[in-house]
Amino acid sequence: MTPFVVDLPWPPSVNTYWRHPTRGKLAGRHLISEDGRRYRTAVVATLLTARRGHVLPLDGRLSVSMLACPPDRRVRDLDNLPKSVLDSLSHAGLWRDDGQIDRLLIERAPVEKGGRLRVRVEVLTAIA
């Protein structure tokens, strides 16, 4: 199967993807923030045009690699990157569940104005 490759907008950090109200009827719940909901909507729209003949959702065990081109030179922890991206791709229907991912690679690339995240997903074949 041909790898699925898509360029996504720069995601919100996991620190801003979620919100945790402390008062009111939503207190104690973990909710996706407004920024997180906007990002999920952008990912869904991007996948609609990026399918190019791929049958979605992808089945089987998966390998996901991310090439992270940050929007500026600020110091960023790469480990804050994947959660919002993987959750958004799950919501968009790229795979059935992000629990299918057996291999995950994140590589930092040079700064690009506005930022970009290139995601490559491959179905893993069994090693005999």
XYZ file of C-alpha atoms in Angstrom:
128
model
C 0.000 0.000 0.000
C 1.216 3.503 -0.821
C 1.980 5.617 2.252
C -0.564 8.290 3.121
C 1.181 11.682 3.254
C -0.477 14.932 4.253
C 0.711 18.408 5.208
C -1.156 19.770 8.216
C -1.125 23.195 9.810
C 1.037 23.655 12.880
C -0.896 22.186 15.811
C -1.637 23.705 19.171
C 0.513 22.353 21.982
C -1.036 19.643 24.112
C -0.880 22.298 26.857
C -3.407 24.456 24.960
C -5.363 21.710 23.135
C -7.203 20.748 26.326
C -8.941 22.875 28.941
C -9.904 21.870 32.449
C -12.701 23.973 33.957
C -12.558 24.275 37.738
C -15.978 25.897 38.268
C -19.494 25.528 36.950
C -21.293 22.512 35.568
C -18.236 21.453 33.511
C -15.849 21.514 36.485
C -13.542 18.538 36.663
C -14.017 17.540 33.025
C -11.323 17.520 30.355
C -12.526 19.345 27.256
C -11.013 20.254 23.912
C -10.286 23.986 23.876
C -11.534 26.395 21.232
C -8.065 26.302 19.618
C -8.208 22.508 19.684
C -11.637 22.433 18.034
C -10.445 24.817 15.311
C -7.428 22.592 14.699
C -9.582 19.441 14.465
C -11.820 21.193 11.927
C -8.759 22.179 9.853
C -7.464 18.589 9.933
C -10.832 17.204 8.795
C -10.931 19.687 5.894
C -7.347 18.874 4.909
C -7.987 15.117 4.892
C -11.050 15.523 2.685
C -8.841 16.883 -0.081
C -5.764 14.725 0.673
C -7.377 11.271 0.366
C -6.283 10.822 -3.274
C -7.655 7.317 -3.718
C -6.795 6.012 -0.253
C -9.473 3.945 1.426
C -10.088 5.360 4.876
C -10.049 4.510 7.680
C -6.699 2.744 7.445
C -6.669 -0.767 8.903
C -3.887 -2.749 10.519
C -0.836 -1.775 12.519
C 0.553 1.631 11.575
C 3.782 3.584 11.426
C 3.447 7.375 11.711
C 6.239 9.824 11.059
C 5.994 13.580 11.524
C 8.293 16.190 10.060
C 7.795 19.251 12.261
C 8.557 22.620 10.666
C 7.893 25.089 13.511
C 6.507 28.551 12.776
C 9.318 30.352 14.626
C 12.534 29.799 16.576
C 10.936 29.506 20.030
C 12.037 26.501 22.048
C 9.450 23.722 21.750
C 9.273 20.251 23.214
C 8.557 17.753 20.439
C 6.784 15.497 22.925
C 3.991 18.118 23.235
C 3.253 17.788 19.528
C 1.771 14.358 18.767
C -1.239 14.111 21.110
C -3.321 16.867 19.498
C -2.297 15.724 16.004
C -3.072 12.036 16.553
C -6.384 12.819 18.265
C -7.356 15.136 15.403
C -6.427 12.533 12.777
C -8.509 9.954 14.673
C -11.443 12.371 14.745
C -11.018 12.977 11.005
C -11.225 9.226 10.308
C -7.710 8.542 9.006
C -7.620 5.326 11.077
C -10.060 3.558 13.350
C -8.120 4.365 16.516
C -4.695 5.784 17.307
C -4.070 2.606 19.309
C -3.209 1.072 15.899
C 0.081 2.997 15.911
C 3.053 0.756 16.691
C 5.798 3.130 15.537
C 5.941 6.900 15.972
C 8.763 9.160 14.799
C 8.915 12.928 15.197
C 11.702 14.885 13.548
C 12.342 18.613 13.829
C 12.903 20.436 10.539
C 13.841 24.043 9.763
C 11.473 26.885 10.625
C 8.774 27.693 8.047
C 6.609 30.783 8.153
C 3.287 29.760 9.675
C 4.612 26.302 10.538
C 3.786 22.952 8.959
C 3.598 19.352 9.956
C 4.128 16.669 7.297
C 2.545 13.401 8.422
C 3.340 10.095 6.733
C 1.344 6.985 7.639
C 2.239 3.477 6.490
C 0.552 0.166 7.171
C 3.132 -2.139 8.737
C 3.664 -5.594 7.340
C 4.354 -8.513 9.636
C 7.991 -9.468 10.058
C 8.410 -13.234 9.677
